[in-house]
Amino acid sequence: MTRATQQRTDEDIQADIAAQLRWDGRVEAGNVRVEVQDGEVTLHGTVASRTAEQAAVTNSYSVLGVRRVVNRMEVEPSGGEPVPPDDQLVHGAEHVIAWHPEIDEGRIRVTAQNGVVTLEGSVEAFWKKLLVEDLVANLHGVTRAINRLTVVPGKDVHDEAIGQELQSALARNSHMVDGHVEVKVENGHVTLSGTVPSWAASHVAYEAAACTNGVRDVKNNLAVSE
């Protein structure tokens, strides 16, 4: 199945996103308001979980003509369920972190206040920082995860080597055939700029940077072409 690539109006985009949200059983579409201006989408309202929040954002990006999605939704437990006590949230977060074989739980401190969980301490890789946040943010009762983890690689990797490894990984990826990605690395902090053909390509580039050895942080400034 192919779709026309002519210029789409904001109304077209809004209608398609609304339809996507109604289709996806993970999202209570009636609680999400969609605004579109010049291809930039803003999502307002409430969702019952981090899974629903991520689904709404992903569905929005999947619509033809979307340039950027701004997430202003809030996570509220469904059915008016009360937020679990802070100590219960901390225990749950510590438990799920401890059970993951690739995370050293001894380097991470967890605190909670009214459903908001804060993560502090350190991990050895940037992808582990993202993983810990996802593990905790998807727990029942967690309305937001504040990720203050720092990345301390087990061994130093020169910025030039990080850039070369990342560019090689991108060159091997089929999503990047029609894209142009510039990689800048300073003290392990990676900035991606340039143009890619789709949101999927932008996401792939970000994931590639996150998984490259020696990376401490990633800023994605990639633009999506039409």
Coordinates of N, CA and C in Angstrom, one line a residue:
M1 N 0.8 -1.2 0.0 CA 0.0 0.0 0.0 C 0.9 1.2 0.0
T2 N 0.6 2.2 -0.9 CA 1.3 3.4 -0.9 C 0.4 4.6 -0.5
R3 N 1.1 5.7 -0.1 CA 0.3 6.9 0.3 C 0.9 8.1 -0.5
A4 N 0.0 9.0 -0.8 CA 0.4 10.2 -1.5 C 1.3 11.0 -0.6
T5 N 2.3 11.7 -1.2 CA 3.3 12.4 -0.5 C 3.1 13.9 -0.6
Q6 N 1.9 14.4 -1.2 CA 1.7 15.8 -1.4 C 1.6 16.5 0.0
Q7 N 1.7 17.8 -0.1 CA 1.7 18.6 1.2 C 0.3 18.3 1.9
R8 N 0.4 18.0 3.2 CA -0.8 17.7 3.9 C -1.1 18.9 4.9
T9 N -2.3 19.2 5.1 CA -2.7 20.2 6.0 C -2.7 19.8 7.4
D10 N -2.7 20.8 8.3 CA -2.7 20.4 9.8 C -3.9 19.7 10.1
E11 N -5.0 20.0 9.5 CA -6.3 19.3 9.7 C -6.2 17.8 9.3
D12 N -5.5 17.6 8.2 CA -5.3 16.2 7.8 C -4.5 15.4 8.8
I13 N -3.5 16.0 9.3 CA -2.6 15.4 10.2 C -3.3 15.1 11.6
Q14 N -4.0 16.1 12.0 CA -4.8 16.0 13.3 C -5.8 14.9 13.2
A15 N -6.5 14.8 12.1 CA -7.5 13.7 11.9 C -6.9 12.3 11.9
D16 N -5.7 12.2 11.3 CA -5.1 10.9 11.2 C -4.5 10.5 12.6
I17 N -4.0 11.5 13.3 CA -3.5 11.1 14.7 C -4.6 10.7 15.6
A18 N -5.7 11.5 15.5 CA -6.9 11.1 16.3 C -7.4 9.7 16.0
A19 N -7.3 9.3 14.7 CA -7.7 8.0 14.3 C -6.8 6.9 14.8
Q20 N -5.5 7.2 14.8 CA -4.5 6.3 15.3 C -4.7 6.1 16.8
L21 N -4.9 7.1 17.5 CA -5.1 7.0 19.0 C -6.4 6.2 19.3
R22 N -7.4 6.4 18.5 CA -8.7 5.6 18.7 C -8.4 4.1 18.4
W23 N -7.6 3.9 17.4 CA -7.3 2.5 17.0 C -6.5 1.7 18.0
D24 N -5.5 2.4 18.7 CA -4.6 1.8 19.6 C -5.3 1.5 21.0
G25 N -5.4 0.2 21.3 CA -6.1 -0.1 22.6 C -5.3 0.2 23.8
R26 N -4.1 0.7 23.7 CA -3.3 1.0 24.9 C -3.6 2.5 25.3
V27 N -4.3 3.2 24.5 CA -4.5 4.7 24.7 C -6.0 4.9 24.9
E28 N -6.3 5.7 26.0 CA -7.7 6.2 26.1 C -7.8 7.5 25.3
A29 N -8.1 7.4 24.0 CA -8.1 8.5 23.1 C -8.9 9.7 23.6
G30 N -10.0 9.4 24.3 CA -10.9 10.5 24.7 C -10.2 11.4 25.7
N31 N -9.2 11.0 26.3 CA -8.5 11.8 27.3 C -7.3 12.6 26.7
V32 N -7.0 12.4 25.4 CA -5.9 13.1 24.8 C -6.4 14.1 23.8
R33 N -5.9 15.3 23.9 CA -6.2 16.4 22.9 C -5.0 16.6 22.0
V34 N -5.3 16.7 20.7 CA -4.2 16.8 19.7 C -4.3 18.2 19.1
E35 N -3.2 18.9 19.1 CA -3.1 20.2 18.4 C -2.0 20.1 17.4
V36 N -2.2 20.7 16.2 CA -1.2 20.7 15.1 C -1.0 22.1 14.5
Q37 N 0.2 22.5 14.4 CA 0.5 23.8 13.8 C 1.8 23.6 12.9
D38 N 1.7 23.8 11.6 CA 2.8 23.7 10.7 C 3.5 22.3 10.9
G39 N 2.7 21.3 11.1 CA 3.3 20.0 11.2 C 3.9 19.6 12.5
E40 N 3.8 20.6 13.5 CA 4.3 20.3 14.8 C 3.1 19.9 15.7
V41 N 3.2 18.8 16.3 CA 2.1 18.2 17.1 C 2.3 18.4 18.6
T42 N 1.3 18.8 19.3 CA 1.3 18.9 20.7 C 0.2 18.0 21.3
L43 N 0.6 17.2 22.2 CA -0.4 16.3 22.9 C -0.6 16.7 24.3
H44 N -1.9 16.9 24.6 CA -2.3 17.3 25.9 C -3.2 16.2 26.5
G45 N -3.4 16.3 27.8 CA -4.4 15.4 28.5 C -3.7 14.4 29.4
T46 N -4.4 13.3 29.7 CA -3.9 12.3 30.6 C -3.9 10.9 30.0
V47 N -2.9 10.1 30.5 CA -2.9 8.7 30.1 C -2.7 7.9 31.4
A48 N -3.0 6.6 31.3 CA -3.0 5.8 32.5 C -1.6 5.2 32.9
S49 N -0.7 5.3 31.9 CA 0.6 4.7 32.2 C 1.7 5.2 31.2
R50 N 2.9 4.9 31.6 CA 4.0 5.3 30.7 C 3.9 4.6 29.3
T51 N 3.4 3.3 29.3 CA 3.2 2.6 28.1 C 2.3 3.3 27.2
A52 N 1.1 3.8 27.8 CA 0.2 4.6 27.0 C 0.8 5.9 26.5
E53 N 1.5 6.5 27.3 CA 2.2 7.8 26.9 C 3.1 7.6 25.7
Q54 N 4.0 6.5 25.8 CA 4.9 6.3 24.7 C 4.1 5.9 23.4
A55 N 3.0 5.1 23.6 CA 2.2 4.7 22.4 C 1.6 5.9 21.7
A56 N 1.1 6.9 22.5 CA 0.5 8.1 21.9 C 1.6 8.9 21.1
V57 N 2.7 9.0 21.7 CA 3.8 9.7 21.0 C 4.2 9.0 19.7
T58 N 4.4 7.7 19.8 CA 4.8 6.9 18.6 C 3.8 6.9 17.5
N59 N 2.5 6.8 17.9 CA 1.4 6.9 16.9 C 1.4 8.2 16.2
S60 N 1.7 9.3 17.0 CA 1.7 10.6 16.4 C 2.8 10.7 15.4
Y61 N 4.0 10.2 15.7 CA 5.1 10.3 14.8 C 4.9 9.5 13.5
S62 N 4.1 8.5 13.6 CA 3.9 7.6 12.5 C 3.0 8.2 11.4
V63 N 2.4 9.3 11.7 CA 1.5 9.9 10.7 C 2.3 10.8 9.7
L64 N 2.0 10.6 8.4 CA 2.6 11.4 7.4 C 2.5 12.9 7.5
G65 N 3.6 13.6 7.4 CA 3.5 15.1 7.6 C 3.9 15.6 8.9
V66 N 4.1 14.8 9.9 CA 4.5 15.2 11.2 C 6.0 15.5 11.3
R67 N 6.3 16.7 11.7 CA 7.7 17.1 11.8 C 8.3 16.9 13.2
R68 N 7.4 17.1 14.2 CA 7.9 17.1 15.6 C 6.7 16.8 16.5
V69 N 6.9 16.1 17.6 CA 5.8 15.9 18.6 C 6.3 16.4 20.0
V70 N 5.5 17.3 20.6 CA 5.7 17.8 21.9 C 4.7 17.1 22.9
N71 N 5.3 16.5 23.8 CA 4.5 15.7 24.8 C 4.2 16.5 26.0
R72 N 2.9 16.9 26.2 CA 2.5 17.6 27.4 C 1.5 16.8 28.2
M73 N 1.4 15.5 27.9 CA 0.5 14.7 28.6 C 1.0 14.4 30.0
E74 N 0.1 14.0 30.9 CA 0.4 13.6 32.3 C -0.1 12.2 32.5
V75 N 0.7 11.5 33.3 CA 0.3 10.1 33.7 C -0.5 10.1 34.9
E76 N -1.7 9.6 34.9 CA -2.5 9.4 36.0 C -3.0 8.0 36.1
P77 N -2.9 7.3 37.2 CA -3.4 5.9 37.3 C -4.9 5.9 37.0
S78 N -5.2 4.8 36.2 CA -6.6 4.7 35.8 C -7.5 4.4 36.9
G79 N -8.8 4.7 36.7 CA -9.9 4.4 37.6 C -9.8 5.1 38.9
G80 N -9.0 6.2 39.0 CA -8.9 7.0 40.2 C -8.2 6.3 41.3
E81 N -7.4 5.3 40.9 CA -6.6 4.6 42.0 C -5.6 5.5 42.7
P82 N -5.5 5.3 44.0 CA -4.6 6.2 44.7 C -3.1 5.8 44.4
V83 N -2.3 6.8 44.5 CA -0.8 6.6 44.2 C -0.3 5.7 45.4
P84 N 0.5 4.7 45.1 CA 1.0 3.9 46.2 C 1.9 4.7 47.1
P85 N 2.1 4.4 48.4 CA 3.0 5.1 49.3 C 4.4 5.2 48.7
D86 N 5.1 6.3 49.1 CA 6.4 6.5 48.6 C 7.4 5.3 48.8
D87 N 7.3 4.8 50.0 CA 8.2 3.7 50.3 C 7.9 2.4 49.5
Q88 N 6.7 2.3 49.1 CA 6.3 1.1 48.2 C 6.9 1.4 46.8
L89 N 6.8 2.6 46.3 CA 7.4 2.9 45.0 C 8.9 2.7 45.0
V90 N 9.5 3.2 46.1 CA 11.0 3.0 46.2 C 11.3 1.5 46.2
H91 N 10.6 0.7 47.0 CA 10.9 -0.7 47.0 C 10.7 -1.4 45.7
G92 N 9.6 -1.0 45.0 CA 9.3 -1.6 43.7 C 10.4 -1.2 42.7
A93 N 10.8 0.0 42.7 CA 11.9 0.5 41.8 C 13.2 -0.2 42.0
E94 N 13.6 -0.3 43.3 CA 14.8 -1.0 43.7 C 14.8 -2.5 43.3
H95 N 13.6 -3.1 43.4 CA 13.4 -4.5 43.1 C 13.6 -4.7 41.6
V96 N 13.0 -3.9 40.8 CA 13.0 -4.1 39.3 C 14.4 -3.8 38.8
I97 N 15.1 -2.9 39.4 CA 16.5 -2.6 39.0 C 17.4 -3.7 39.4
A98 N 17.2 -4.2 40.6 CA 18.1 -5.3 41.1 C 18.0 -6.6 40.3
W99 N 16.8 -6.8 39.7 CA 16.5 -8.0 39.0 C 17.1 -8.0 37.6
H100 N 17.4 -6.8 37.1 CA 18.0 -6.7 35.7 C 19.5 -7.1 35.7
P101 N 19.9 -8.1 34.9 CA 21.2 -8.6 35.0 C 22.3 -7.6 34.6
E102 N 22.0 -6.6 33.8 CA 23.0 -5.7 33.3 C 23.1 -4.4 34.0
I103 N 22.4 -4.3 35.1 CA 22.4 -3.1 35.9 C 23.0 -3.3 37.3
D104 N 24.0 -2.5 37.7 CA 24.6 -2.6 39.1 C 23.7 -1.7 40.0
E105 N 22.8 -2.4 40.7 CA 21.9 -1.6 41.6 C 22.6 -0.9 42.7
G106 N 23.8 -1.3 43.1 CA 24.5 -0.7 44.2 C 25.0 0.7 43.9
R107 N 24.9 1.1 42.6 CA 25.4 2.4 42.2 C 24.2 3.4 42.0
I108 N 23.0 2.9 42.3 CA 21.8 3.7 42.0 C 21.0 4.0 43.3
R109 N 20.6 5.2 43.5 CA 19.8 5.6 44.7 C 18.4 6.0 44.1
V110 N 17.4 5.6 44.8 CA 16.0 5.8 44.4 C 15.2 6.5 45.5
T111 N 14.6 7.6 45.2 CA 13.7 8.3 46.1 C 12.3 8.5 45.4
A112 N 11.3 8.8 46.2 CA 10.0 9.0 45.6 C 9.2 10.0 46.4
Q113 N 8.3 10.8 45.7 CA 7.5 11.7 46.4 C 6.2 11.9 45.6
N114 N 5.1 11.4 46.1 CA 3.8 11.6 45.5 C 3.8 11.1 44.0
G115 N 4.3 9.9 43.8 CA 4.3 9.2 42.5 C 5.5 9.6 41.6
V116 N 6.3 10.6 42.0 CA 7.4 11.0 41.2 C 8.7 10.3 41.8
V117 N 9.3 9.5 40.9 CA 10.5 8.8 41.4 C 11.8 9.5 40.8
T118 N 12.8 9.7 41.7 CA 14.0 10.3 41.2 C 15.1 9.3 41.3
L119 N 15.9 9.2 40.2 CA 17.0 8.3 40.1 C 18.3 9.1 40.2
E120 N 19.2 8.7 41.1 CA 20.5 9.3 41.2 C 21.6 8.3 41.3
G121 N 22.8 8.7 41.1 CA 23.9 7.7 41.1 C 24.6 7.6 39.7
S122 N 25.1 6.5 39.3 CA 25.8 6.4 38.1 C 25.6 5.0 37.4
V123 N 25.8 5.0 36.1 CA 25.8 3.7 35.3 C 27.0 3.8 34.4
E124 N 27.3 2.7 33.7 CA 28.5 2.6 32.9 C 28.3 3.0 31.5
A125 N 27.1 3.1 31.0 CA 26.8 3.4 29.6 C 25.5 4.2 29.5
F126 N 25.4 5.0 28.5 CA 24.2 5.9 28.3 C 23.0 5.0 28.1
W127 N 23.1 3.9 27.3 CA 21.9 3.1 27.1 C 21.4 2.5 28.4
K128 N 22.3 2.3 29.4 CA 21.8 1.8 30.7 C 21.1 2.9 31.4
K129 N 21.4 4.1 31.3 CA 20.7 5.2 31.9 C 19.3 5.2 31.4
L130 N 19.1 5.1 30.1 CA 17.8 5.1 29.5 C 17.0 3.8 29.9
L131 N 17.7 2.7 30.0 CA 17.0 1.5 30.4 C 16.5 1.6 31.9
V132 N 17.3 2.1 32.8 CA 16.8 2.2 34.2 C 15.6 3.1 34.3
E133 N 15.6 4.2 33.5 CA 14.4 5.1 33.5 C 13.2 4.4 33.0
D134 N 13.3 3.6 31.9 CA 12.2 2.9 31.4 C 11.7 1.8 32.4
L135 N 12.6 1.1 33.0 CA 12.2 0.1 34.0 C 11.3 0.7 35.1
V136 N 11.8 1.8 35.6 CA 11.1 2.5 36.8 C 9.8 3.2 36.3
A137 N 9.9 3.9 35.2 CA 8.7 4.7 34.8 C 7.5 3.8 34.4
N138 N 7.7 2.6 34.1 CA 6.6 1.7 33.7 C 6.0 1.0 34.9
L139 N 6.5 1.2 36.1 CA 5.9 0.6 37.3 C 4.6 1.2 37.7
H140 N 3.7 0.4 38.2 CA 2.4 0.9 38.6 C 2.5 1.9 39.7
G141 N 1.8 3.1 39.5 CA 1.8 4.1 40.4 C 2.8 5.2 40.2
V142 N 3.8 5.0 39.3 CA 4.8 6.0 39.0 C 4.2 6.9 37.9
T143 N 4.1 8.2 38.3 CA 3.6 9.2 37.4 C 4.7 9.9 36.6
R144 N 5.9 9.9 37.1 CA 7.0 10.5 36.4 C 8.3 10.0 37.0
A145 N 9.3 9.8 36.1 CA 10.7 9.4 36.6 C 11.6 10.5 36.2
I146 N 12.3 11.1 37.2 CA 13.4 12.1 37.0 C 14.7 11.4 37.0
N147 N 15.4 11.4 35.9 CA 16.6 10.7 35.7 C 17.8 11.6 35.8
R148 N 18.5 11.5 37.0 CA 19.7 12.3 37.3 C 20.9 11.4 37.3
L149 N 20.8 10.2 36.7 CA 22.0 9.3 36.7 C 23.1 9.9 35.8
T150 N 24.3 9.8 36.2 CA 25.4 10.2 35.4 C 26.0 9.0 34.8
V151 N 26.6 9.1 33.6 CA 27.3 8.0 32.9 C 28.8 8.1 33.1
V152 N 29.3 7.0 33.7 CA 30.8 6.9 34.0 C 31.3 5.7 33.3
P153 N 31.8 5.8 32.0 CA 32.2 4.6 31.3 C 33.3 3.9 32.0
G154 N 33.3 2.6 31.9 CA 34.4 1.8 32.5 C 35.8 2.0 32.0
K155 N 35.9 2.5 30.7 CA 37.2 2.9 30.2 C 37.0 4.1 29.3
D156 N 38.0 4.9 29.2 CA 37.9 6.1 28.4 C 38.0 5.8 26.9
V157 N 37.1 6.5 26.2 CA 37.1 6.3 24.7 C 37.3 7.7 24.1
H158 N 38.3 7.9 23.2 CA 38.5 9.2 22.7 C 37.3 9.7 21.8
D159 N 37.0 11.0 21.8 CA 35.9 11.5 21.1 C 36.0 11.1 19.6
E160 N 37.2 11.1 19.0 CA 37.3 10.8 17.6 C 36.9 9.4 17.4
A161 N 37.3 8.4 18.3 CA 36.9 7.0 18.1 C 35.4 6.9 18.2
I162 N 34.7 7.6 19.2 CA 33.3 7.5 19.3 C 32.6 8.0 18.0
G163 N 33.1 9.1 17.5 CA 32.5 9.6 16.2 C 32.7 8.6 15.1
Q164 N 33.8 8.0 14.9 CA 34.1 7.1 13.8 C 33.2 5.9 14.0
E165 N 33.1 5.3 15.2 CA 32.3 4.1 15.4 C 30.8 4.4 15.1
L166 N 30.3 5.5 15.6 CA 29.0 5.9 15.3 C 28.7 6.1 13.9
Q167 N 29.5 6.8 13.2 CA 29.3 7.0 11.7 C 29.3 5.7 11.0
S168 N 30.2 4.8 11.4 CA 30.2 3.5 10.7 C 28.9 2.7 11.0
A169 N 28.4 2.8 12.2 CA 27.2 2.1 12.5 C 26.0 2.7 11.7
L170 N 26.0 4.0 11.6 CA 24.9 4.6 10.8 C 25.0 4.3 9.3
A171 N 26.2 4.2 8.8 CA 26.4 3.9 7.4 C 25.9 2.5 7.0
R172 N 25.9 1.6 8.0 CA 25.5 0.2 7.8 C 24.0 0.1 7.9
N173 N 23.3 1.1 8.4 CA 21.8 1.0 8.7 C 21.0 1.4 7.5
S174 N 20.1 0.5 7.1 CA 19.2 0.7 5.9 C 18.3 2.0 6.1
H175 N 18.0 2.4 7.3 CA 17.1 3.5 7.5 C 17.8 4.8 7.1
M176 N 19.2 4.8 7.0 CA 19.9 6.0 6.8 C 20.3 6.3 5.4
V177 N 19.8 5.4 4.4 CA 20.3 5.5 3.1 C 20.0 6.9 2.5
D178 N 18.9 7.5 2.8 CA 18.6 8.9 2.2 C 18.8 10.0 3.2
G179 N 19.6 9.7 4.3 CA 19.8 10.7 5.3 C 21.2 11.2 5.3
H180 N 21.3 12.4 5.9 CA 22.7 13.0 6.1 C 22.8 13.4 7.6
V181 N 23.6 12.7 8.3 CA 23.8 12.9 9.7 C 25.2 13.4 10.1
E182 N 25.2 14.5 10.7 CA 26.5 15.0 11.2 C 26.6 14.7 12.7
V183 N 27.8 14.2 13.0 CA 28.1 13.8 14.4 C 29.2 14.6 15.0
K184 N 28.8 15.2 16.2 CA 29.8 16.0 16.9 C 29.9 15.4 18.3
V185 N 31.2 15.2 18.7 CA 31.4 14.6 20.0 C 32.4 15.5 20.8
E186 N 32.0 15.8 22.0 CA 32.8 16.6 23.0 C 32.7 16.0 24.3
N187 N 33.8 15.4 24.8 CA 33.9 14.8 26.1 C 32.8 13.7 26.3
G188 N 32.6 13.0 25.2 CA 31.7 11.9 25.3 C 30.2 12.3 25.0
H189 N 30.0 13.6 24.9 CA 28.6 14.1 24.7 C 28.4 14.2 23.2
V190 N 27.4 13.5 22.6 CA 27.2 13.4 21.2 C 26.0 14.3 20.8
T191 N 26.2 15.1 19.7 CA 25.2 15.9 19.1 C 24.9 15.5 17.7
L192 N 23.7 15.1 17.4 CA 23.3 14.7 16.1 C 22.6 15.8 15.3
S193 N 23.1 16.1 14.1 CA 22.4 17.2 13.4 C 22.3 16.7 11.9
G194 N 21.6 17.5 11.1 CA 21.4 17.1 9.7 C 19.9 16.7 9.4
T195 N 19.7 16.0 8.3 CA 18.4 15.6 7.9 C 18.2 14.2 7.6
V196 N 17.1 13.6 8.1 CA 16.8 12.2 7.8 C 15.4 12.1 7.2
P197 N 15.1 11.0 6.5 CA 13.9 10.9 5.8 C 12.6 10.6 6.6
S198 N 12.8 10.2 7.9 CA 11.6 9.9 8.6 C 11.9 9.9 10.1
W199 N 10.8 9.9 10.9 CA 11.0 9.8 12.4 C 11.7 8.5 12.8
A200 N 11.4 7.4 12.1 CA 12.0 6.1 12.4 C 13.5 6.2 12.2
A201 N 14.0 6.9 11.2 CA 15.4 7.1 10.9 C 16.1 7.9 12.0
S202 N 15.3 9.0 12.5 CA 15.8 9.8 13.6 C 16.0 9.0 14.9
H203 N 15.0 8.1 15.1 CA 15.0 7.3 16.3 C 16.2 6.3 16.2
V204 N 16.4 5.7 15.0 CA 17.5 4.7 14.8 C 18.8 5.4 15.1
A205 N 19.0 6.6 14.6 CA 20.2 7.4 14.8 C 20.5 7.6 16.3
Y206 N 19.4 8.0 17.0 CA 19.5 8.2 18.5 C 19.9 7.0 19.2
E207 N 19.3 5.9 18.9 CA 19.6 4.6 19.5 C 21.0 4.2 19.2
A208 N 21.5 4.4 18.0 CA 22.8 4.0 17.6 C 23.8 4.8 18.5
A209 N 23.6 6.1 18.7 CA 24.4 6.9 19.5 C 24.4 6.5 20.9
A210 N 23.2 6.1 21.4 CA 23.1 5.7 22.8 C 23.8 4.4 23.1
C211 N 24.0 3.6 22.1 CA 24.6 2.3 22.3 C 26.1 2.3 22.0
T212 N 26.6 3.4 21.6 CA 28.1 3.4 21.2 C 28.9 3.6 22.5
N213 N 30.0 2.8 22.5 CA 30.9 2.8 23.7 C 31.5 4.1 23.9
G214 N 31.5 4.5 25.2 CA 32.1 5.8 25.6 C 31.2 7.0 25.6
V215 N 29.9 6.8 25.1 CA 29.0 8.0 25.0 C 28.4 8.2 26.4
R216 N 28.4 9.5 26.8 CA 27.9 9.9 28.1 C 26.5 10.6 28.0
D217 N 26.2 11.2 26.8 CA 24.9 11.9 26.7 C 24.7 12.0 25.2
V218 N 23.4 12.2 24.8 CA 23.1 12.3 23.3 C 22.0 13.4 23.2
K219 N 22.3 14.3 22.3 CA 21.3 15.4 21.9 C 21.0 15.2 20.5
N220 N 19.7 15.0 20.2 CA 19.2 14.7 18.9 C 18.6 16.0 18.2
N221 N 19.3 16.6 17.3 CA 18.9 17.8 16.6 C 18.5 17.5 15.2
L222 N 18.3 16.2 14.8 CA 18.0 15.9 13.5 C 16.6 16.4 13.0
A223 N 16.6 16.9 11.8 CA 15.4 17.3 11.2 C 14.8 16.2 10.3
V224 N 13.5 16.1 10.2 CA 12.9 15.1 9.3 C 12.5 15.8 8.0
S225 N 12.9 15.3 6.9 CA 12.6 15.9 5.6 C 11.2 15.5 5.1
E226 N 10.7 16.2 4.2 CA 9.4 15.8 3.6 C 9.6 15.1 2.3

